[in-house]
Coordinates of C-alpha atoms and ligand atoms in Angstrom, one line a residue:
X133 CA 0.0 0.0 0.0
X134 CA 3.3 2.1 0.6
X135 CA 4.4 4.1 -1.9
X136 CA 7.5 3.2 -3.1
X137 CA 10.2 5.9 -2.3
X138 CA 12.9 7.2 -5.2
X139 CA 15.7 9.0 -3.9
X140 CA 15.7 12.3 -6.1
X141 CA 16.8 16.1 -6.3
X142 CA 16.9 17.6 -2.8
X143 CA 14.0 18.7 -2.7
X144 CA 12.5 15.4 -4.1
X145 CA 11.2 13.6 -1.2
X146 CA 8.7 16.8 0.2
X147 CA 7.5 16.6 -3.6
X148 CA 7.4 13.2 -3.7
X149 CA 5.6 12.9 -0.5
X150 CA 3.0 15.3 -1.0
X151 CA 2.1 13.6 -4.6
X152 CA 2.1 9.8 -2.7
X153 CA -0.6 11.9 -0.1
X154 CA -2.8 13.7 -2.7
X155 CA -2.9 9.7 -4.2
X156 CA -4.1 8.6 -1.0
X157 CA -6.4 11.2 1.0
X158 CA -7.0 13.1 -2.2
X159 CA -5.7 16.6 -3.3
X160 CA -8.3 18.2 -1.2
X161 CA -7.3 17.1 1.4
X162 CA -3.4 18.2 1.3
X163 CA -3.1 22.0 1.4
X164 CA -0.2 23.9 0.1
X165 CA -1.9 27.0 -1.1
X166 CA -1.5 29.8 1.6
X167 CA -4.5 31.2 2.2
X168 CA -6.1 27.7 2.7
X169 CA -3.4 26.5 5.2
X170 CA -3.6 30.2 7.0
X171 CA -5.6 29.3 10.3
X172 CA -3.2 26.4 10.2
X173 CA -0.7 28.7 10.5
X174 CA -2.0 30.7 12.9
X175 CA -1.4 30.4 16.6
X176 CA -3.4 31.5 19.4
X177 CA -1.0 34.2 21.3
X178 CA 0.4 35.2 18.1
X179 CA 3.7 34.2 19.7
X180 CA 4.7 31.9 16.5
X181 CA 4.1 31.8 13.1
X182 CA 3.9 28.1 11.6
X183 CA 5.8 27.3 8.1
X184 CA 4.3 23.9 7.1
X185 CA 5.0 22.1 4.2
X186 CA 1.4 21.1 3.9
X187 CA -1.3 20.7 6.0
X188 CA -2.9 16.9 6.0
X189 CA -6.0 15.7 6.9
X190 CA -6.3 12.4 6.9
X191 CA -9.8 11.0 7.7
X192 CA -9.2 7.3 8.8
X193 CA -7.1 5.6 11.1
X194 CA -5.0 3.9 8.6
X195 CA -4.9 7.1 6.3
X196 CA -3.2 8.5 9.8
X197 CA -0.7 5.6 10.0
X198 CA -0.1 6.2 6.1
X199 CA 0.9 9.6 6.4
X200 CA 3.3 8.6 9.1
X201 CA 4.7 6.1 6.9
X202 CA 5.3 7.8 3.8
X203 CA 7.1 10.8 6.1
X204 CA 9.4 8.4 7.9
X205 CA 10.7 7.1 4.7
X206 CA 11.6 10.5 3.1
X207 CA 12.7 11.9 7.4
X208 CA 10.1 14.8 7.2
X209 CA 8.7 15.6 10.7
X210 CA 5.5 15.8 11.6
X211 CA 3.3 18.6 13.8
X212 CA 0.4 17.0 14.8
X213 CA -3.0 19.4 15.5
X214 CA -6.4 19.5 17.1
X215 CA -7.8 23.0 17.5
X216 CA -5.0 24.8 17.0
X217 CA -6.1 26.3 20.1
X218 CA -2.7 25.4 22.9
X219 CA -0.9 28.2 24.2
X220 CA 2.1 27.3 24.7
X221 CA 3.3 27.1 20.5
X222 CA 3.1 23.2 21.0
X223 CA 1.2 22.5 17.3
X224 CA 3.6 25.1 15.7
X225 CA 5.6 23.7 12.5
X226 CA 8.8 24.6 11.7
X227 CA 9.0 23.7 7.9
X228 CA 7.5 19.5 9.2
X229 CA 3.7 19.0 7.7
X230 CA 1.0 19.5 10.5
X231 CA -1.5 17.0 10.7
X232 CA -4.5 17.9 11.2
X233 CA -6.8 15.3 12.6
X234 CA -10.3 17.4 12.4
X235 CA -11.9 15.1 10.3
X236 CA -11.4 12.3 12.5
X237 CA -14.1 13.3 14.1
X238 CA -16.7 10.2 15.0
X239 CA -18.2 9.4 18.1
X240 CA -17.8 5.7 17.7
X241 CA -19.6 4.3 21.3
X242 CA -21.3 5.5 23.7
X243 CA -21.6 2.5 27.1
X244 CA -23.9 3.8 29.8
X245 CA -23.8 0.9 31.8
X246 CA -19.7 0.9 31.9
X247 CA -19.7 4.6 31.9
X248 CA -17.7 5.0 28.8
X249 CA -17.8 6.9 25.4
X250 CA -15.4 5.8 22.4
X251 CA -14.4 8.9 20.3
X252 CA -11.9 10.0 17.8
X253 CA -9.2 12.1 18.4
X254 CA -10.9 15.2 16.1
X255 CA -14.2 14.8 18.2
X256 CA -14.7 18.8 19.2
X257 CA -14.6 18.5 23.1
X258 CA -18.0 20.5 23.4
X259 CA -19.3 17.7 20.9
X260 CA -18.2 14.9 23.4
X261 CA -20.0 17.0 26.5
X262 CA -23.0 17.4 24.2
X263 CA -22.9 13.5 23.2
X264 CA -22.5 12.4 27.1
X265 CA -25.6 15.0 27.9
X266 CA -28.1 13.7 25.8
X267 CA -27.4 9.8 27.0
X268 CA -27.6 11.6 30.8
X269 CA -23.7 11.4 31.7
X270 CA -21.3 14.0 32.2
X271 CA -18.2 14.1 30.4
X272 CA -16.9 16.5 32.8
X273 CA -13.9 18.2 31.1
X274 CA -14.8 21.6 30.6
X275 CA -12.6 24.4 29.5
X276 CA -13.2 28.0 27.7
X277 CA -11.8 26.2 24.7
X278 CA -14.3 23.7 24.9
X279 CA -16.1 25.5 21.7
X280 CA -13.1 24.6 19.1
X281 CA -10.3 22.3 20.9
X282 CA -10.6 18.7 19.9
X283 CA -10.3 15.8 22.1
X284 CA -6.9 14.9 21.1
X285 CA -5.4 18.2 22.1
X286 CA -6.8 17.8 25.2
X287 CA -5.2 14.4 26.0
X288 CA -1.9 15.5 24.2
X289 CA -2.0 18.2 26.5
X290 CA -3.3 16.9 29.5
X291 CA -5.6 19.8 29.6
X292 CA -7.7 20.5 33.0
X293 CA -9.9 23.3 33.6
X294 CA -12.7 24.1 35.7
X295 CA -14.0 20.7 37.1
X296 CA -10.7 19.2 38.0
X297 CA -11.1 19.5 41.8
X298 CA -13.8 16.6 41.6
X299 CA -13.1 14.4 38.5
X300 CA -9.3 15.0 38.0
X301 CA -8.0 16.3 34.8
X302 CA -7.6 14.7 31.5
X303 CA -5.3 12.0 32.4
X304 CA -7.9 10.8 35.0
X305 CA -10.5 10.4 32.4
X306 CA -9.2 8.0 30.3
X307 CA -9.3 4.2 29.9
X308 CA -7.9 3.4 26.5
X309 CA -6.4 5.1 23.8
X310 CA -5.5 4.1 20.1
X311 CA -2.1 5.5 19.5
X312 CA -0.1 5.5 15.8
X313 CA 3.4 5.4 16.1
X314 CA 6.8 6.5 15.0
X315 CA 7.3 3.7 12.9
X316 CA 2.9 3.5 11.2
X317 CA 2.1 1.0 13.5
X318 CA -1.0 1.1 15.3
X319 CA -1.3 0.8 19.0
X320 CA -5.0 -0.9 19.8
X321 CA -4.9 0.3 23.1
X322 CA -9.1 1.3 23.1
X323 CA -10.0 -0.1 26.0
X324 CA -13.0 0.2 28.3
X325 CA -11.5 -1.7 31.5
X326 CA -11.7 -0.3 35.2
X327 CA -9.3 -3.0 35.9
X328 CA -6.0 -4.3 34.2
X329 CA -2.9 -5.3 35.5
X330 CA -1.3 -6.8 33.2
X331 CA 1.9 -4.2 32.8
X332 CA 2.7 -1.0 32.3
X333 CA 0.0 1.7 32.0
X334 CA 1.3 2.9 28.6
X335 CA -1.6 5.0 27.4
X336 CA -0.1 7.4 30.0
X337 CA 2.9 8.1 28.3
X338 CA 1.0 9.7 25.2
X339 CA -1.2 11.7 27.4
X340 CA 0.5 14.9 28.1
X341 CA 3.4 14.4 26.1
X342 CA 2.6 16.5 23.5
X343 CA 2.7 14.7 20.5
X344 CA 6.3 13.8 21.0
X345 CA 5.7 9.8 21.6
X346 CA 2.4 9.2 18.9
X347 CA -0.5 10.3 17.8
X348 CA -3.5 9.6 19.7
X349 CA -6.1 9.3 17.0
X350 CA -9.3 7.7 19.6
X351 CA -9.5 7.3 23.0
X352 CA -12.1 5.6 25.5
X353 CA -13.3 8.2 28.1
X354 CA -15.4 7.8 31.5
X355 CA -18.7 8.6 32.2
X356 CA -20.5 10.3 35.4
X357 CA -23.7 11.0 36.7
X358 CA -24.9 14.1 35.0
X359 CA -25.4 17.0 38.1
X360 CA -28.7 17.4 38.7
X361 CA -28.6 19.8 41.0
X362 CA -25.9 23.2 41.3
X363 CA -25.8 25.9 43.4
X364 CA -23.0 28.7 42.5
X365 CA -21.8 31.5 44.8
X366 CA -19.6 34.4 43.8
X367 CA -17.9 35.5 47.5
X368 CA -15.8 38.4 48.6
X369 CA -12.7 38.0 50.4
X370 CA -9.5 40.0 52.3
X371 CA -6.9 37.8 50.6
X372 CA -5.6 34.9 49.7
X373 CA -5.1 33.5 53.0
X374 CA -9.2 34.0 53.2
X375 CA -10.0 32.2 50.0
X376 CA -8.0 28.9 51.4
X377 CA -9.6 29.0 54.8
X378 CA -12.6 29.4 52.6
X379 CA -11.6 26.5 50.7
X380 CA -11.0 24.3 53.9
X381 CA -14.4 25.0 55.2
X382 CA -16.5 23.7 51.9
X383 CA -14.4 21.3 51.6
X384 CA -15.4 19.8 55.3
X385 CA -18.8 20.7 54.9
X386 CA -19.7 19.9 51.1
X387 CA -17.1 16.9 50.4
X388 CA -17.9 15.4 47.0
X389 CA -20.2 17.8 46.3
X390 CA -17.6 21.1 45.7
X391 CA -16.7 20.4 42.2
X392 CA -15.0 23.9 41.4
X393 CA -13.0 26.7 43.5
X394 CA -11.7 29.5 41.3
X395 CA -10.3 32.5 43.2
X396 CA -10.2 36.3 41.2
X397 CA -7.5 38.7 42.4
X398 CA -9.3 41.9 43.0
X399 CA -7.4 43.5 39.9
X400 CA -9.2 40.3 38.0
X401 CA -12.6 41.2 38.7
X402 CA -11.7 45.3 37.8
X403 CA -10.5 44.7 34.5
X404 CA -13.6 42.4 33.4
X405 CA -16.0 45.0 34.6
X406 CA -13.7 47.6 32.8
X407 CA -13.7 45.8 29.3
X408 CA -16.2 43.2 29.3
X409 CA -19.5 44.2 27.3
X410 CA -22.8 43.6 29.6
X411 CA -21.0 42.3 32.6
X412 CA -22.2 43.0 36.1
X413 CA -20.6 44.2 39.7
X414 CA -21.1 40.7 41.6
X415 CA -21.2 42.6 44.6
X416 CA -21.8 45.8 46.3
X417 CA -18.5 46.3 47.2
X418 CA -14.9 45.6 46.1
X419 CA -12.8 43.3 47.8
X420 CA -9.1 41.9 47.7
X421 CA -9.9 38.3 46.2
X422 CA -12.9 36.6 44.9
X423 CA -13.9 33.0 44.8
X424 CA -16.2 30.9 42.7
X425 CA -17.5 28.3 44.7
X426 CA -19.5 25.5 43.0
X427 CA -21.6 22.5 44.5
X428 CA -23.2 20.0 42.3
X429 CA -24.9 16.7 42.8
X430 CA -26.5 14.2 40.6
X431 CA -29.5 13.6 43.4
X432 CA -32.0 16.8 42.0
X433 CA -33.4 16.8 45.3
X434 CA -30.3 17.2 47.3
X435 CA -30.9 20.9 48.7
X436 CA -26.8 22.3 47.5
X437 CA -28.3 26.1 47.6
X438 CA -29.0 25.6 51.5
X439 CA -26.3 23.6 52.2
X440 CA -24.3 26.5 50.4
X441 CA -25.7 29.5 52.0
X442 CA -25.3 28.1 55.8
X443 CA -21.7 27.6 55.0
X444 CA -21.0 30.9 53.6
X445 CA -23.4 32.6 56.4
X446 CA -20.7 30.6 58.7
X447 CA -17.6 32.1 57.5
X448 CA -19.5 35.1 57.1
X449 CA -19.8 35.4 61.0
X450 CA -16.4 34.1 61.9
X451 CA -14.5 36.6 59.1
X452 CA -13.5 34.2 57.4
X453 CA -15.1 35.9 54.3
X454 CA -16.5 39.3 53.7
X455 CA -19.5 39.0 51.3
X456 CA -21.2 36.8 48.8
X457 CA -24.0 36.2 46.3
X458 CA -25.7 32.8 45.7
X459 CA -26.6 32.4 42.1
X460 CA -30.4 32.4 42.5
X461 CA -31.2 31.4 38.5
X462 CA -29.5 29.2 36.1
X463 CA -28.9 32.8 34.2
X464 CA -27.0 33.8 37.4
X465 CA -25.1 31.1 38.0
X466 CA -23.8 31.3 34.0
X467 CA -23.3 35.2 34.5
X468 CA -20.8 34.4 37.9
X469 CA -18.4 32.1 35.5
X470 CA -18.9 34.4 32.9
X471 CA -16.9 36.7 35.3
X472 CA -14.5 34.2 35.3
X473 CA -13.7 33.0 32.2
X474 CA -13.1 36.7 30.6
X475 CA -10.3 37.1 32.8
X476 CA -8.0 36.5 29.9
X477 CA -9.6 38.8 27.3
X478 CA -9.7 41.1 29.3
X479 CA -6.4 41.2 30.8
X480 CA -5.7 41.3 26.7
X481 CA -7.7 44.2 26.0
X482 CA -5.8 45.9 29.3
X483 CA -2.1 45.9 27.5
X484 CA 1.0 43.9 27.9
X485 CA 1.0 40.7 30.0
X486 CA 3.3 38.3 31.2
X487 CA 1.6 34.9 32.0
X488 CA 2.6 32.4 34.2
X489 CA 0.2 28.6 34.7
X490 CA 1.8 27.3 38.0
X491 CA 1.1 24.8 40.7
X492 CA 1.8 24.2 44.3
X493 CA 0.7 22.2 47.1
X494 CA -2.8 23.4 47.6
X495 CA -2.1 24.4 51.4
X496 CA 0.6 26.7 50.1
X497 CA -1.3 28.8 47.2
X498 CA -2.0 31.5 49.4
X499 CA 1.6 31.9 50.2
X500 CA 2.6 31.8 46.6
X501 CA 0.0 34.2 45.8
X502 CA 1.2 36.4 48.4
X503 CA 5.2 36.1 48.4
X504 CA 5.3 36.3 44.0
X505 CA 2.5 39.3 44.7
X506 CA 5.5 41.0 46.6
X507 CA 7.9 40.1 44.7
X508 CA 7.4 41.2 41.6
X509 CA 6.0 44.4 42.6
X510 CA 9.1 45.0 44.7
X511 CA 11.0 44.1 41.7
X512 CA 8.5 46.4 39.0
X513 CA 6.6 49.0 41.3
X514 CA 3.2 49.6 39.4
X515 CA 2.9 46.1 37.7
X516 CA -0.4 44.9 37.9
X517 CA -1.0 41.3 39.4
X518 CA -3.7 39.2 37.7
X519 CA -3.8 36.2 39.4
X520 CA -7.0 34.0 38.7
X521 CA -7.4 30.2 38.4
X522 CA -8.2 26.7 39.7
X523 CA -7.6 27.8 43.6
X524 CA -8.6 24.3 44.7
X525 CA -6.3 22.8 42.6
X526 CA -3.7 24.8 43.8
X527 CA -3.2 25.9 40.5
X528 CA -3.0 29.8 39.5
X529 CA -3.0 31.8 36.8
X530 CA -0.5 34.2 37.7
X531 CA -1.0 36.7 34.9
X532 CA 1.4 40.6 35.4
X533 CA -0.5 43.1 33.4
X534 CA 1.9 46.1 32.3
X535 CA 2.1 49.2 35.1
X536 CA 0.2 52.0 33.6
X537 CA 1.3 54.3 31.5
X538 CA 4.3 51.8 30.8
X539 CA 5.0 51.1 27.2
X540 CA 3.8 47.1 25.9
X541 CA 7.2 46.5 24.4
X542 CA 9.2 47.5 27.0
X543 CA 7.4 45.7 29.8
X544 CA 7.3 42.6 27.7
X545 CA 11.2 43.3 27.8
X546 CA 10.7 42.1 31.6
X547 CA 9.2 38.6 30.4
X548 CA 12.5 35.9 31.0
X549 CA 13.0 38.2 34.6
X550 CA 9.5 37.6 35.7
X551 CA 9.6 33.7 34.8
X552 CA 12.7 33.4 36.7
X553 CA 11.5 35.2 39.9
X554 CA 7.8 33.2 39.8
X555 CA 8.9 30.2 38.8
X556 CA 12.0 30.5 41.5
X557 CA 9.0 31.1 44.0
X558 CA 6.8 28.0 42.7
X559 CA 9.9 25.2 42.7
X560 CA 10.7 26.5 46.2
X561 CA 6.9 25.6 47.3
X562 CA 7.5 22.2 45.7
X563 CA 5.2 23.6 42.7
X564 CA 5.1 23.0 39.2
X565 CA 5.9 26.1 36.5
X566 CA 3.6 24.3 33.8
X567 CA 0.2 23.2 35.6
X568 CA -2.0 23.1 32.2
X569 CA -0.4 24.6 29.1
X570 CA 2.5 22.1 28.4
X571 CA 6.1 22.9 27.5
X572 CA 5.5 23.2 23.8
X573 CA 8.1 25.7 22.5
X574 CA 7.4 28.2 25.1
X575 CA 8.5 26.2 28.2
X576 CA 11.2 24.2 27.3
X577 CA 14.3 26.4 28.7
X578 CA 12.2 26.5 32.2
X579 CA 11.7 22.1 31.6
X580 CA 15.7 21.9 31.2
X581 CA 16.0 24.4 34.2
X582 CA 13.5 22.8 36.7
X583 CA 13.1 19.2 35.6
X584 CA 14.4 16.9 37.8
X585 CA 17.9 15.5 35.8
X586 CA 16.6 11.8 36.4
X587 CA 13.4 12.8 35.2
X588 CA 14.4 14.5 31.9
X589 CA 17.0 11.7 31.2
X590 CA 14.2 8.8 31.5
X591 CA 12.2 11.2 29.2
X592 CA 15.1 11.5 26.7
X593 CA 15.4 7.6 27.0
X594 CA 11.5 7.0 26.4
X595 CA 11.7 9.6 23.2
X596 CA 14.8 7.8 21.8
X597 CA 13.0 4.1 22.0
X598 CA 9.3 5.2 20.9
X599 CA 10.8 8.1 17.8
X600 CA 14.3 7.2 17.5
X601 CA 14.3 9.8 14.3
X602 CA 12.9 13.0 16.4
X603 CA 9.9 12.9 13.8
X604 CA 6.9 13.7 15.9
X605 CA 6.8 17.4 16.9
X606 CA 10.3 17.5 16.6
X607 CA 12.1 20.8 18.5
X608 CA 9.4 20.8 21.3
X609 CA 9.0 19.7 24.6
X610 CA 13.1 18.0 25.5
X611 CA 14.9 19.8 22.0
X612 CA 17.2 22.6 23.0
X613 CA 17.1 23.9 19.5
X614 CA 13.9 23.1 17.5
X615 CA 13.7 22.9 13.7
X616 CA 12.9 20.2 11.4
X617 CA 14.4 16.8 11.8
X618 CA 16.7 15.3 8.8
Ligands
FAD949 P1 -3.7 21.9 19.7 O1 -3.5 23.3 20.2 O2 -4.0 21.7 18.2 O3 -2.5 21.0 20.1 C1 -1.9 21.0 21.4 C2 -0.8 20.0 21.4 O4 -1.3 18.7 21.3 C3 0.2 20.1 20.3 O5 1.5 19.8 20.8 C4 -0.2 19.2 19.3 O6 0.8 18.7 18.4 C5 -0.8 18.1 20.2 N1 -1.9 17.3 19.6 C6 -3.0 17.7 19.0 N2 -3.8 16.7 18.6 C7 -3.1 15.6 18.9 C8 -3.3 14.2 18.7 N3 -4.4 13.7 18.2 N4 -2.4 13.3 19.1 C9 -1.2 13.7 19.7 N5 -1.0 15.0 19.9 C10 -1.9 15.9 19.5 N6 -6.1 24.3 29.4 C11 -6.4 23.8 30.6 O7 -5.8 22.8 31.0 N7 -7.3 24.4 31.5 C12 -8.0 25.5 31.1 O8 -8.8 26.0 31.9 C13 -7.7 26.0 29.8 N8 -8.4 27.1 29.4 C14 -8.1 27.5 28.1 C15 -8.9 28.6 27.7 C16 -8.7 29.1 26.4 C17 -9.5 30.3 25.9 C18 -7.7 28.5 25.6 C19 -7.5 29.0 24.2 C20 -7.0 27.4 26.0 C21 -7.2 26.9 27.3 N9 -6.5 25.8 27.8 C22 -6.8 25.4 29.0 C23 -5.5 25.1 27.0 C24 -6.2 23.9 26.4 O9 -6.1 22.8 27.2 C25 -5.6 23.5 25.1 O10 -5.7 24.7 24.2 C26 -6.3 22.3 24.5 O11 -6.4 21.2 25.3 C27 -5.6 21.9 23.2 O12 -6.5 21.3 22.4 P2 -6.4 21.5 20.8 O13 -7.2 20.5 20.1 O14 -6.6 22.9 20.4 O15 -4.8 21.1 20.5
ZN950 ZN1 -6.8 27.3 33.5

């Protein structure tokens, strides 16, 4: 089925390979022209620019393994994509093709009984929600994304989001995957088992590794009881400190029931309300931090907005917190994490800003709010501190906006200064300097620098057996110097 591969002029095998494609997945569906491969191209910070040889979408599994194939023969690397929509320049080509695995895009199973659904890698994650809703589950991966990343981004990346505190992040969520390797050969890893010891756990090194081990092309994910019953607060609070105490309480007196925990800075909720179209002041008053608490519980009778309110009238009294507003509506509710989730657009539309996604131990996120806080504006008086995230996963993020008046370019001058005093701050707490986003291109200095030797050696030694020729995503993640393989 190969085609057969004729050494030629040096620029031969990219010509060849693209013709032995067109052959097999039709000319449609190999893009050279520019202005069709330009939201290819694209990438969502507007950190990178791609420079693909083609883009190639493939529509079967073996049309996936084929590609591969006909690559490895002629050494031309390979930049897998989903949505295009990961921030840290991860499906970014550097002269490789990028396969694009969009039209892999079936819904193959859905088990109700063993909790599973069987999809394929290009399944749109709001698609797989949507699919899980109407058979009464809850596929509970949810992220502002959701609208346009696909599911194999999300297990490439390991992505979290909002409902990690109670059903873990991508990782947790799967059972099998089917997996095309370095070499074409296909990995039938799809399945649906709760329990299997029979070895390794190998679908875990492809999930969160970025492409750079194989291309994860379907994948078996777990099921839940759909919530039938929610109760949302937005809460004002002194500080950090506050928020965790906060954090402790629910915990104690909600258990399984608090599925999310996002803490606002103060300067969070002031730019949303500054930018944000339509939005509206939560609270009469403004406060140092703000959390969005959430309880939710498949019983529809279990009374969450009660059980809420007493809690928060508890703290209330004891200080622990200084206001709050239980989402009386399903409109409300919406309109709290509507609050949240403009935090970055609006820290966008406020000027120049340095990002950080970190983690520590939960019981030390205040702390690292509080010591980077001071550090950075001891280090850049002015500078605005943005922090926002998934508080209850201990994992913030700590966004700098630019001091006013400052100019973008110079403040973004700052950016390898501020990564070095945060992340300093986060591996002294224990923490981790990429919580969500990846390493991708962005990240890999701060891997080399934080990584554990052992650890980045073990990884070096798994990349060597599984893609001996550096052809999958080559120059991300472990390369020092990126560029196409060959
Ligand atoms: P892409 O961006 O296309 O690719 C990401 C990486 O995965 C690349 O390295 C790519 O090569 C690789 N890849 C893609 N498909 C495959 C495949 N089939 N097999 C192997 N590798 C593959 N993340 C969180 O964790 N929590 C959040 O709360 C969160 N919020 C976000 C909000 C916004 C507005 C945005 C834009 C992003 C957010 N993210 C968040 C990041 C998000 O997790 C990633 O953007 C998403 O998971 C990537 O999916 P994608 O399909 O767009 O992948
Ligand atoms: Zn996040």
């Amino acid at each position: 089925m190969n085609a057969v591969v004729t050494p030629s002029s040096p620029d031969g095998p990219a010509t060849e390979l693209l013709a032995a494609l067109a052959r097999r997945l039709g000319a449609a569906h190999v893009l050279t022209d520019p202005d069709a491969m330009a939201g290819y191209l694209a990438e969502q910070r507007g950190l990178y620019r791609s420079r693909a040889l083609a883009v190639v979408r493939p529509a079967t599994p073996e049309e996936v393994a084929f590609v591969v194939t006909e690559c490895r023969a002629r050494r031309i690397g390979i930049v897998p994509q989903g949505g295009n929509t990961g921030l840290v320049g991860g499906s970014v080509a550097n002269g490789e093709i990028i396969l694009s695995l969009g039209r892999l895009n079936r819904i193959r199973e859905l088990d109700p009984v063993n909790a599973t659904i069987t999809v394929e890698a290009g399944c749109v994650l709001k698609t797989v929600q949507e699919a899980a809703d109407r058979a009464g589950r809850l596929f509970p991966l949810a992220l502002a994304a959701e609208g346009s990343c696909q599911i194999g981004g999300n297990l490439a990346t390991n992505a979290g989001g909002t409902n990690v505190l109670r059903y873990g992040n991508a990782r947790d969520l799967v059972l099998g995957l089917e997996v095309v390797l370095a070499d074409g050969r296909i990995w039938h890893g799809l399945s649906g088992l709760r329990k299997d010891n029979t070895g390794y756990d190998l679908k875990q090194l492809f999930l969160g590794s970025e492409v750079s081990l194989g291309i994860i092309y379907g994948a078996v994910l777990k099921l839940f009881r759909k919530p039938r019953s929610r109760a949302t607060a937005f809460i004002g609070c002194a500080s950090p400190h506050h928020a965790l105490r906060l954090l402790e309480r629910l915990q104690a007196g909600a258990g399984d029931a608090l599925s999310g925990f996002e803490f606002m800075a103060g300067f969070a909720l002031d730019i949303v309300l500054r930018h944000m179209p339509g939005v509206v002041r939560p609270l009469a008053a403004a406060h140092g931090g703000y959390v969005l608490a959430e309880l939710t519980s498949p019983d529809p009778d279990a009374d969450l907005a009660g059980r809420l309110e007493m809690l928060l009238a508890a703290a209330l009294a004891e200080g622990v917190i200084e206001d709050a507003a239980l989402g009386r509506s399903e409109a409300q509710n919406r309109a709290f994490w509507q609050l949240r989730e403009s935090v970055p657009e609006a820290q966008k539309r406020e000027g120049g800003s340095i990002k950080h996604d970190v983690s520590v131990p939960v019981s030390r996120v205040a702390d690292f709010i509080e010591a980077a806080s001071q550090a950075c504006t001891e280090r850049l008086p002015g500078i605005r501190v943005c922090a926002f995230g998934h508080f209850g996963d201990g994992n913030i993020h700590f966004n700098l906006s630019q001091p006013e008046g400052m100019d973008k370019a110079e403040f973004l001058g700052f950016w390898g200064e501020f990564n070095r005093l945060v992340h300093d701050i986060v591996a002294g707490m224990g923490g981790s300097m990429s919580a969500e986003h990846g390493i991708g291109l962005l990240k890999r200095e701060e891997l080399r620098r934080y990584k554990d030797p052992v650890a980045l050696e073990l990884m070096r030694t798994l990349k060597q057996a599984l893609d001996p020729l550096n052809l999958l995503n080559p120059g991300k993640v472990l390369d020092p110097g990126g560029g196409p393989p060959g």
